mmCIF file of N, CA and C in Angstrom:
data_model
loop_
_atom_site.group_PDB
_atom_site.id
_atom_site.type_symbol
_atom_site.label_atom_id
_atom_site.label_comp_id
_atom_site.label_asym_id
_atom_site.label_seq_id
_atom_site.Cartn_x
_atom_site.Cartn_y
_atom_site.Cartn_z
ATOM 1 N N UNK H 1 0.861 -1.209 0.076
ATOM 2 C CA UNK H 1 0.093 0.014 0.167
ATOM 3 C C UNK H 1 1.008 1.382 0.110
ATOM 4 N N UNK H 2 0.542 2.049 -0.734
ATOM 5 C CA UNK H 2 1.253 3.335 -0.916
ATOM 6 C C UNK H 2 0.928 4.308 0.265
ATOM 7 N N UNK H 3 1.980 4.999 0.889
ATOM 8 C CA UNK H 3 1.951 5.765 1.913
ATOM 9 C C UNK H 3 2.030 7.247 1.381
ATOM 10 N N UNK H 4 1.083 8.239 1.477
ATOM 11 C CA UNK H 4 1.204 9.579 1.330
ATOM 12 C C UNK H 4 1.099 10.282 2.411
ATOM 13 N N UNK H 5 2.184 11.071 2.854
ATOM 14 C CA UNK H 5 2.285 12.098 4.021
ATOM 15 C C UNK H 5 1.706 13.576 3.547
ATOM 16 N N UNK H 6 0.654 14.028 4.407
ATOM 17 C CA UNK H 6 0.037 15.310 3.980
ATOM 18 C C UNK H 6 0.366 16.171 4.936
ATOM 19 N N UNK H 7 0.771 17.525 4.706
ATOM 20 C CA UNK H 7 1.181 18.485 5.559
ATOM 21 C C UNK H 7 0.648 19.707 4.954
ATOM 22 N N UNK H 8 0.603 20.920 5.839
ATOM 23 C CA UNK H 8 0.310 22.121 5.520
ATOM 24 C C UNK H 8 -1.144 22.525 5.692
ATOM 25 N N UNK H 9 -1.575 23.326 4.919
ATOM 26 C CA UNK H 9 -2.998 23.771 5.019
ATOM 27 C C UNK H 9 -3.956 22.678 4.444
ATOM 28 N N UNK H 10 -5.213 22.832 4.636
ATOM 29 C CA UNK H 10 -6.262 21.945 4.051
ATOM 30 C C UNK H 10 -6.180 21.720 2.735
ATOM 31 N N UNK H 11 -5.792 22.844 1.960
ATOM 32 C CA UNK H 11 -5.788 22.973 0.440
ATOM 33 C C UNK H 11 -4.476 22.233 0.144
ATOM 34 N N UNK H 12 -3.369 22.558 0.732
ATOM 35 C CA UNK H 12 -2.129 22.012 0.421
ATOM 36 C C UNK H 12 -1.911 20.609 0.612
ATOM 37 N N UNK H 13 -2.619 19.957 1.697
ATOM 38 C CA UNK H 13 -2.898 18.564 1.863
ATOM 39 C C UNK H 13 -3.493 17.668 0.811
ATOM 40 N N UNK H 14 -4.626 18.682 0.504
ATOM 41 C CA UNK H 14 -5.571 18.106 -0.679
ATOM 42 C C UNK H 14 -4.731 18.003 -1.986
ATOM 43 N N UNK H 15 -4.072 18.967 -2.163
ATOM 44 C CA UNK H 15 -3.189 19.225 -3.523
ATOM 45 C C UNK H 15 -2.062 17.919 -3.599
ATOM 46 N N UNK H 16 -1.309 17.929 -2.420
ATOM 47 C CA UNK H 16 -0.470 16.738 -2.359
ATOM 48 C C UNK H 16 -1.105 15.461 -2.712
ATOM 49 N N UNK H 17 -2.131 14.963 -1.980
ATOM 50 C CA UNK H 17 -2.838 14.011 -2.247
ATOM 51 C C UNK H 17 -3.384 13.724 -3.652
ATOM 52 N N UNK H 18 -3.844 14.901 -4.187
ATOM 53 C CA UNK H 18 -4.356 14.863 -5.611
ATOM 54 C C UNK H 18 -3.287 14.749 -6.555
ATOM 55 N N UNK H 19 -1.914 15.182 -6.387
ATOM 56 C CA UNK H 19 -0.901 15.130 -7.330
ATOM 57 C C UNK H 19 -0.366 13.574 -7.054
ATOM 58 N N UNK H 20 -0.429 12.986 -5.894
ATOM 59 C CA UNK H 20 0.162 11.701 -5.710
ATOM 60 C C UNK H 20 -0.680 10.538 -6.058
ATOM 61 N N UNK H 21 -2.039 10.865 -6.369
ATOM 62 C CA UNK H 21 -3.014 9.899 -6.701
ATOM 63 C C UNK H 21 -3.666 10.323 -8.029
ATOM 64 N N UNK H 22 -3.105 11.390 -8.689
ATOM 65 C CA UNK H 22 -3.649 11.687 -10.023
ATOM 66 C C UNK H 22 -4.166 10.632 -10.957
ATOM 67 N N UNK H 23 -3.089 9.737 -11.382
ATOM 68 C CA UNK H 23 -3.618 8.547 -12.196
ATOM 69 C C UNK H 23 -4.599 7.718 -11.740
ATOM 70 N N UNK H 24 -4.492 7.619 -10.362
ATOM 71 C CA UNK H 24 -5.718 6.493 -10.026
ATOM 72 C C UNK H 24 -6.991 7.387 -9.934
ATOM 73 N N UNK H 25 -6.906 8.600 -9.495
ATOM 74 C CA UNK H 25 -8.189 9.231 -9.431
ATOM 75 C C UNK H 25 -8.913 9.407 -10.801
ATOM 76 N N UNK H 26 -8.126 9.658 -11.713
ATOM 77 C CA UNK H 26 -8.623 10.006 -13.138
ATOM 78 C C UNK H 26 -9.005 8.649 -13.584
ATOM 79 N N UNK H 27 -8.318 7.465 -13.178
ATOM 80 C CA UNK H 27 -8.606 5.948 -13.806
ATOM 81 C C UNK H 27 -10.292 5.767 -12.967
ATOM 82 N N UNK H 28 -10.392 6.223 -11.845
ATOM 83 C CA UNK H 28 -11.516 5.808 -11.463
ATOM 84 C C UNK H 28 -12.789 6.472 -11.888
ATOM 85 N N UNK H 29 -12.541 7.921 -11.915
ATOM 86 C CA UNK H 29 -13.498 8.614 -12.785
ATOM 87 C C UNK H 29 -13.953 8.134 -14.073
ATOM 88 N N UNK H 30 -12.862 7.683 -14.807
ATOM 89 C CA UNK H 30 -13.345 7.088 -16.088
ATOM 90 C C UNK H 30 -14.076 5.750 -15.939
ATOM 91 N N UNK H 31 -13.803 5.094 -14.871
ATOM 92 C CA UNK H 31 -14.566 3.825 -14.745
ATOM 93 C C UNK H 31 -16.033 4.142 -14.284
ATOM 94 N N UNK H 32 -16.038 5.230 -13.855
ATOM 95 C CA UNK H 32 -17.662 5.825 -13.265
ATOM 96 C C UNK H 32 -18.329 6.554 -14.151
ATOM 97 N N UNK H 33 -18.109 6.426 -15.492
ATOM 98 C CA UNK H 33 -18.763 7.291 -16.437
ATOM 99 C C UNK H 33 -20.514 7.312 -16.453
ATOM 100 N N UNK H 34 -20.753 5.986 -15.758
ATOM 101 C CA UNK H 34 -22.272 5.952 -15.773
ATOM 102 C C UNK H 34 -22.762 6.515 -14.312
ATOM 103 N N UNK H 35 -22.035 6.822 -13.598
ATOM 104 C CA UNK H 35 -22.360 7.470 -12.213
ATOM 105 C C UNK H 35 -22.901 8.821 -12.301
ATOM 106 N N UNK H 36 -23.947 9.241 -11.970
ATOM 107 C CA UNK H 36 -24.286 10.600 -12.086
ATOM 108 C C UNK H 36 -25.349 11.053 -10.859
ATOM 109 N N UNK H 37 -25.466 12.413 -10.599
ATOM 110 C CA UNK H 37 -26.306 12.736 -9.550
ATOM 111 C C UNK H 37 -27.570 13.170 -10.172
ATOM 112 N N UNK H 38 -28.655 12.269 -9.839
ATOM 113 C CA UNK H 38 -29.878 12.732 -10.413
ATOM 114 C C UNK H 38 -30.469 14.139 -10.111
ATOM 115 N N UNK H 39 -31.295 14.663 -11.075
ATOM 116 C CA UNK H 39 -31.654 16.029 -10.846
ATOM 117 C C UNK H 39 -32.347 16.248 -9.566
ATOM 118 N N UNK H 40 -33.175 15.582 -9.203
ATOM 119 C CA UNK H 40 -34.061 15.541 -7.853
ATOM 120 C C UNK H 40 -33.012 15.646 -6.623
ATOM 121 N N UNK H 41 -31.963 15.151 -6.868
ATOM 122 C CA UNK H 41 -31.049 15.126 -5.784
ATOM 123 C C UNK H 41 -29.945 16.335 -5.983
ATOM 124 N N UNK H 42 -29.811 17.058 -6.755
ATOM 125 C CA UNK H 42 -28.914 18.022 -6.920
ATOM 126 C C UNK H 42 -29.215 19.292 -5.626
ATOM 127 N N UNK H 43 -30.438 19.433 -5.464
ATOM 128 C CA UNK H 43 -30.689 20.544 -4.326
ATOM 129 C C UNK H 43 -29.975 20.188 -3.044
ATOM 130 N N UNK H 44 -30.084 18.773 -2.742
ATOM 131 C CA UNK H 44 -29.469 18.276 -1.370
ATOM 132 C C UNK H 44 -27.817 18.246 -1.620
ATOM 133 N N UNK H 45 -27.341 18.298 -2.995
ATOM 134 C CA UNK H 45 -25.883 18.257 -3.139
ATOM 135 C C UNK H 45 -25.442 19.714 -2.922
ATOM 136 N N UNK H 46 -26.276 20.818 -3.421
ATOM 137 C CA UNK H 46 -25.969 22.114 -3.157
ATOM 138 C C UNK H 46 -26.271 22.375 -1.681
ATOM 139 N N UNK H 47 -27.276 22.191 -1.083
ATOM 140 C CA UNK H 47 -27.430 22.268 0.339
ATOM 141 C C UNK H 47 -25.911 21.757 1.216
ATOM 142 N N UNK H 48 -25.712 20.563 0.921
ATOM 143 C CA UNK H 48 -24.527 19.926 1.528
ATOM 144 C C UNK H 48 -23.232 20.744 1.537
ATOM 145 N N UNK H 49 -23.056 21.342 0.219
ATOM 146 C CA UNK H 49 -21.925 22.205 -0.052
ATOM 147 C C UNK H 49 -21.876 23.349 0.606
ATOM 148 N N UNK H 50 -23.175 24.164 0.723
ATOM 149 C CA UNK H 50 -23.254 25.304 1.366
ATOM 150 C C UNK H 50 -23.029 25.138 3.248
ATOM 151 N N UNK H 51 -23.505 24.109 3.293
ATOM 152 C CA UNK H 51 -23.204 23.569 4.985
ATOM 153 C C UNK H 51 -21.657 23.466 5.288
ATOM 154 N N UNK H 52 -21.140 22.730 4.344
ATOM 155 C CA UNK H 52 -19.747 22.339 4.528
ATOM 156 C C UNK H 52 -19.013 23.824 4.692
ATOM 157 N N UNK H 53 -19.469 24.568 3.735
ATOM 158 C CA UNK H 53 -18.767 26.124 3.348
ATOM 159 C C UNK H 53 -18.949 26.928 4.741
ATOM 160 N N UNK H 54 -20.126 26.685 5.541
ATOM 161 C CA UNK H 54 -20.504 27.461 6.504
ATOM 162 C C UNK H 54 -19.530 26.809 7.872
ATOM 163 N N UNK H 55 -19.620 25.548 7.773
ATOM 164 C CA UNK H 55 -19.372 24.790 9.238
ATOM 165 C C UNK H 55 -17.815 24.069 8.928
ATOM 166 N N UNK H 56 -17.534 23.790 7.858
ATOM 167 C CA UNK H 56 -16.454 22.790 7.825
ATOM 168 C C UNK H 56 -15.532 23.304 6.465
ATOM 169 N N UNK H 57 -15.214 24.547 6.541
ATOM 170 C CA UNK H 57 -14.587 25.065 5.253
ATOM 171 C C UNK H 57 -13.455 24.351 4.984
ATOM 172 N N UNK H 58 -12.692 23.622 5.825
ATOM 173 C CA UNK H 58 -11.477 23.202 5.745
ATOM 174 C C UNK H 58 -11.544 21.799 4.838
ATOM 175 N N UNK H 59 -12.726 21.213 5.022
ATOM 176 C CA UNK H 59 -13.064 19.830 4.051
ATOM 177 C C UNK H 59 -13.095 20.600 2.397
ATOM 178 N N UNK H 60 -13.874 21.509 2.242
ATOM 179 C CA UNK H 60 -13.855 22.045 0.954
ATOM 180 C C UNK H 60 -12.628 22.625 0.427
ATOM 181 N N UNK H 61 -11.713 23.182 1.427
ATOM 182 C CA UNK H 61 -10.596 23.554 1.029
ATOM 183 C C UNK H 61 -9.612 22.531 0.478
ATOM 184 N N UNK H 62 -9.728 21.332 1.132
ATOM 185 C CA UNK H 62 -9.045 20.058 0.888
ATOM 186 C C UNK H 62 -9.484 19.597 -0.381
ATOM 187 N N UNK H 63 -10.845 19.513 -0.614
ATOM 188 C CA UNK H 63 -11.520 19.078 -1.875
ATOM 189 C C UNK H 63 -10.756 20.024 -3.133
ATOM 190 N N UNK H 64 -10.904 21.182 -2.978
ATOM 191 C CA UNK H 64 -10.474 22.195 -3.938
ATOM 192 C C UNK H 64 -8.940 21.734 -4.271
ATOM 193 N N UNK H 65 -8.013 21.548 -3.255
ATOM 194 C CA UNK H 65 -6.672 21.235 -3.516
ATOM 195 C C UNK H 65 -6.405 19.687 -4.124
ATOM 196 N N UNK H 66 -7.484 19.034 -3.583
ATOM 197 C CA UNK H 66 -7.397 17.596 -4.250
ATOM 198 C C UNK H 66 -7.532 17.822 -5.940
ATOM 199 N N UNK H 67 -8.807 18.455 -6.254
ATOM 200 C CA UNK H 67 -8.920 18.683 -7.586
ATOM 201 C C UNK H 67 -8.088 19.376 -8.312
ATOM 202 N N UNK H 68 -7.435 20.333 -7.550
ATOM 203 C CA UNK H 68 -6.350 21.154 -8.625
ATOM 204 C C UNK H 68 -5.095 19.966 -8.678
ATOM 205 N N UNK H 69 -4.722 19.186 -7.671
ATOM 206 C CA UNK H 69 -3.626 18.333 -7.847
ATOM 207 C C UNK H 69 -3.762 17.038 -8.653
ATOM 208 N N UNK H 70 -5.213 16.570 -8.733
ATOM 209 C CA UNK H 70 -5.548 15.524 -9.663
ATOM 210 C C UNK H 70 -5.947 16.061 -11.172
ATOM 211 N N UNK H 71 -6.032 17.341 -11.063
ATOM 212 C CA UNK H 71 -6.549 17.986 -12.532
ATOM 213 C C UNK H 71 -7.810 17.535 -12.913
ATOM 214 N N UNK H 72 -8.719 17.530 -11.744
ATOM 215 C CA UNK H 72 -10.188 17.323 -12.055
ATOM 216 C C UNK H 72 -11.065 18.591 -11.381
ATOM 217 N N UNK H 73 -12.350 18.554 -11.644
ATOM 218 C CA UNK H 73 -13.113 19.724 -11.018
ATOM 219 C C UNK H 73 -13.447 19.308 -9.704
ATOM 220 N N UNK H 74 -13.653 20.596 -8.946
ATOM 221 C CA UNK H 74 -13.976 20.574 -7.497
ATOM 222 C C UNK H 74 -15.244 19.508 -7.227
ATOM 223 N N UNK H 75 -15.976 19.556 -8.153
ATOM 224 C CA UNK H 75 -17.343 18.919 -8.406
ATOM 225 C C UNK H 75 -17.021 17.521 -8.165
ATOM 226 N N UNK H 76 -16.051 17.009 -9.214
ATOM 227 C CA UNK H 76 -15.616 15.743 -9.244
ATOM 228 C C UNK H 76 -15.074 15.223 -8.129
ATOM 229 N N UNK H 77 -14.401 15.988 -7.413
ATOM 230 C CA UNK H 77 -13.688 15.748 -6.039
ATOM 231 C C UNK H 77 -14.733 15.544 -5.097
ATOM 232 N N UNK H 78 -15.813 16.346 -4.906
ATOM 233 C CA UNK H 78 -16.878 16.151 -4.207
ATOM 234 C C UNK H 78 -17.523 14.889 -4.486
ATOM 235 N N UNK H 79 -17.787 14.602 -5.533
ATOM 236 C CA UNK H 79 -18.621 13.319 -5.892
ATOM 237 C C UNK H 79 -17.868 12.106 -5.441
ATOM 238 N N UNK H 80 -16.508 11.984 -5.607
ATOM 239 C CA UNK H 80 -15.708 10.847 -5.459
ATOM 240 C C UNK H 80 -15.722 10.673 -3.890
ATOM 241 N N UNK H 81 -15.525 11.781 -3.084
ATOM 242 C CA UNK H 81 -15.562 11.659 -1.562
ATOM 243 C C UNK H 81 -16.508 11.694 -0.696
ATOM 244 N N UNK H 82 -17.789 12.506 -1.361
ATOM 245 C CA UNK H 82 -18.902 12.314 -0.400
ATOM 246 C C UNK H 82 -20.228 12.317 -1.360
ATOM 247 N N UNK H 83 -20.155 12.909 -2.781
ATOM 248 C CA UNK H 83 -21.439 13.119 -3.415
ATOM 249 C C UNK H 83 -21.876 11.709 -3.955
ATOM 250 N N UNK H 84 -20.901 10.692 -3.947
ATOM 251 C CA UNK H 84 -21.421 9.401 -4.489
ATOM 252 C C UNK H 84 -22.531 8.889 -3.487
ATOM 253 N N UNK H 85 -22.773 9.432 -2.192
ATOM 254 C CA UNK H 85 -23.556 8.980 -1.403
ATOM 255 C C UNK H 85 -25.065 9.252 -1.827
ATOM 256 N N UNK H 86 -25.274 10.167 -2.704
ATOM 257 C CA UNK H 86 -26.542 10.266 -3.417
ATOM 258 C C UNK H 86 -26.451 10.230 -4.820
ATOM 259 N N UNK H 87 -25.550 9.455 -5.430
ATOM 260 C CA UNK H 87 -25.474 9.165 -6.811
ATOM 261 C C UNK H 87 -26.303 8.077 -7.294
ATOM 262 N N UNK H 88 -26.658 8.137 -8.608
ATOM 263 C CA UNK H 88 -27.132 7.003 -9.226
ATOM 264 C C UNK H 88 -25.889 6.064 -9.619
ATOM 265 N N UNK H 89 -25.725 4.806 -9.087
ATOM 266 C CA UNK H 89 -24.816 3.946 -9.686
ATOM 267 C C UNK H 89 -25.396 2.796 -9.995
ATOM 268 N N UNK H 90 -24.804 2.105 -11.061
ATOM 269 C CA UNK H 90 -25.340 0.933 -11.664
ATOM 270 C C UNK H 90 -25.619 -0.204 -10.366
ATOM 271 N N UNK H 91 -26.782 -0.693 -10.685
ATOM 272 C CA UNK H 91 -27.437 -1.646 -9.655
ATOM 273 C C UNK H 91 -26.923 -3.015 -9.679
ATOM 274 N N UNK H 92 -26.908 -3.869 -8.656
ATOM 275 C CA UNK H 92 -26.697 -3.560 -7.274
ATOM 276 C C UNK H 92 -25.609 -2.875 -6.883
ATOM 277 N N UNK H 93 -25.453 -2.112 -5.872
ATOM 278 C CA UNK H 93 -24.408 -1.444 -5.364
ATOM 279 C C UNK H 93 -24.462 -0.994 -3.971
ATOM 280 N N UNK H 94 -23.625 -1.266 -3.126
ATOM 281 C CA UNK H 94 -23.714 -1.011 -1.868
ATOM 282 C C UNK H 94 -22.517 -0.143 -1.191
ATOM 283 N N UNK H 95 -22.724 0.846 -0.356
ATOM 284 C CA UNK H 95 -21.549 1.408 0.272
ATOM 285 C C UNK H 95 -21.787 2.054 1.711
ATOM 286 N N UNK H 96 -20.829 2.686 2.016
ATOM 287 C CA UNK H 96 -20.879 3.409 3.491
ATOM 288 C C UNK H 96 -20.091 4.610 3.400
ATOM 289 N N UNK H 97 -20.548 5.668 4.143
ATOM 290 C CA UNK H 97 -19.780 6.786 4.552
ATOM 291 C C UNK H 97 -19.630 7.027 5.816
ATOM 292 N N UNK H 98 -18.533 7.392 6.453
ATOM 293 C CA UNK H 98 -18.191 7.756 7.957
ATOM 294 C C UNK H 98 -17.470 9.194 8.101
ATOM 295 N N UNK H 99 -17.742 9.872 9.029
ATOM 296 C CA UNK H 99 -16.907 11.070 9.122
ATOM 297 C C UNK H 99 -16.725 11.359 10.709
ATOM 298 N N UNK H 100 -15.643 11.745 11.226
ATOM 299 C CA UNK H 100 -15.344 12.099 12.619
ATOM 300 C C UNK H 100 -14.865 13.444 12.521
ATOM 301 N N UNK H 101 -15.542 14.196 13.468
ATOM 302 C CA UNK H 101 -15.162 15.599 13.535
ATOM 303 C C UNK H 101 -14.099 15.890 14.595
ATOM 304 N N UNK H 102 -14.017 15.083 15.551
ATOM 305 C CA UNK H 102 -12.783 15.266 16.533
ATOM 306 C C UNK H 102 -11.847 13.919 16.902
ATOM 307 N N UNK H 103 -11.280 13.580 15.938
ATOM 308 C CA UNK H 103 -10.623 12.484 15.985
ATOM 309 C C UNK H 103 -9.082 12.892 16.340
ATOM 310 N N UNK H 104 -8.026 12.019 16.810
ATOM 311 C CA UNK H 104 -6.980 12.340 17.175
ATOM 312 C C UNK H 104 -6.145 13.090 16.013
ATOM 313 N N UNK H 105 -6.519 12.664 14.752
ATOM 314 C CA UNK H 105 -5.802 13.291 13.579
ATOM 315 C C UNK H 105 -6.724 14.573 13.079
ATOM 316 N N UNK H 106 -7.570 15.008 13.671
ATOM 317 C CA UNK H 106 -8.379 16.080 13.175
ATOM 318 C C UNK H 106 -9.723 15.404 12.280
ATOM 319 N N UNK H 107 -10.263 16.275 11.491
ATOM 320 C CA UNK H 107 -11.477 15.907 10.788
ATOM 321 C C UNK H 107 -11.119 14.790 10.098
ATOM 322 N N UNK H 108 -11.855 13.660 10.057
ATOM 323 C CA UNK H 108 -11.763 12.605 9.103
ATOM 324 C C UNK H 108 -13.054 12.347 8.283
ATOM 325 N N UNK H 109 -12.843 12.335 7.022
ATOM 326 C CA UNK H 109 -14.158 11.931 6.317
ATOM 327 C C UNK H 109 -13.604 10.925 5.206
ATOM 328 N N UNK H 110 -14.370 9.756 5.264
ATOM 329 C CA UNK H 110 -13.977 8.880 4.147
ATOM 330 C C UNK H 110 -15.109 7.944 3.632
ATOM 331 N N UNK H 111 -15.241 7.349 2.580
ATOM 332 C CA UNK H 111 -16.075 6.614 1.831
ATOM 333 C C UNK H 111 -15.532 5.241 1.452
ATOM 334 N N UNK H 112 -16.546 4.191 1.825
ATOM 335 C CA UNK H 112 -16.142 2.795 1.331
ATOM 336 C C UNK H 112 -16.737 2.275 0.309
ATOM 337 N N UNK H 113 -16.344 1.381 -0.198
ATOM 338 C CA UNK H 113 -16.918 0.720 -1.361
ATOM 339 C C UNK H 113 -17.024 -0.998 -1.030
ATOM 340 N N UNK H 114 -18.454 -1.143 -0.402
ATOM 341 C CA UNK H 114 -18.490 -2.392 0.143
ATOM 342 C C UNK H 114 -18.641 -3.601 -0.945
ATOM 343 N N UNK H 115 -18.508 -3.232 -2.183
ATOM 344 C CA UNK H 115 -18.659 -4.241 -3.351
ATOM 345 C C UNK H 115 -19.960 -4.077 -4.234
ATOM 346 N N UNK H 116 -20.233 -4.854 -5.041
ATOM 347 C CA UNK H 116 -21.476 -4.631 -5.819
ATOM 348 C C UNK H 116 -22.503 -5.034 -5.205
ATOM 349 N N UNK H 117 -22.575 -5.580 -4.120
ATOM 350 C CA UNK H 117 -23.911 -5.916 -3.291
ATOM 351 C C UNK H 117 -24.583 -7.122 -4.281
ATOM 352 N N UNK H 118 -26.029 -7.406 -3.712
ATOM 353 C CA UNK H 118 -26.533 -8.303 -4.356
ATOM 354 C C UNK H 118 -27.783 -7.851 -4.799
ATOM 355 N N UNK H 119 -28.726 -8.403 -5.809
ATOM 356 C CA UNK H 119 -29.888 -7.838 -6.291
ATOM 357 C C UNK H 119 -31.073 -8.300 -4.961
ATOM 358 N N UNK H 120 -32.177 -7.310 -4.842
ATOM 359 C CA UNK H 120 -32.958 -7.632 -3.739
ATOM 360 C C UNK H 120 -33.400 -8.940 -3.652
ATOM 361 N N UNK H 121 -33.424 -9.540 -2.444
ATOM 362 C CA UNK H 121 -33.928 -10.879 -2.321
ATOM 363 C C UNK H 121 -32.895 -11.900 -2.584
ATOM 364 N N UNK H 122 -31.517 -11.526 -2.982
ATOM 365 C CA UNK H 122 -30.589 -12.470 -3.259
ATOM 366 C C UNK H 122 -29.519 -12.340 -2.163
ATOM 367 N N UNK H 123 -28.870 -13.634 -1.982
ATOM 368 C CA UNK H 123 -27.756 -13.429 -0.934
ATOM 369 C C UNK H 123 -26.703 -14.200 -1.574
ATOM 370 N N UNK H 124 -25.290 -14.175 -0.727
ATOM 371 C CA UNK H 124 -24.196 -14.758 -1.131
ATOM 372 C C UNK H 124 -24.429 -16.149 -1.364
ATOM 373 N N UNK H 125 -25.091 -16.774 -0.550
ATOM 374 C CA UNK H 125 -25.538 -18.209 -0.551
ATOM 375 C C UNK H 125 -26.332 -18.653 -1.973
ATOM 376 N N UNK H 126 -26.961 -17.759 -2.245
ATOM 377 C CA UNK H 126 -27.614 -18.270 -3.703
ATOM 378 C C UNK H 126 -26.969 -18.377 -4.846
#
């Protein structure tokens, strides 16, 4: 596993991460070309962005740095880190999102991909 050391302001840490992971981030975006935020969910995305601006500006600063470093848009960075929580993904798909405001390392926000999931009513045993 590759280790990336992040230092400096939120923007600088995001940019360092974006530069280091640029190729992987762009490859991930290419693989998700069918993922999109549906129109009826866009107001929620906008409200989330404004909430973060007001209460956790450092998160958006880091996303902006990530976007610059990875040579993607801030909207794409948001989608990859948090926005995909309300995106339309090819079914079946399952995922989780977690955030800690007061961890030993500071604010921590991450998203996991728990795999493709199973169709409704289906299980791993079937």
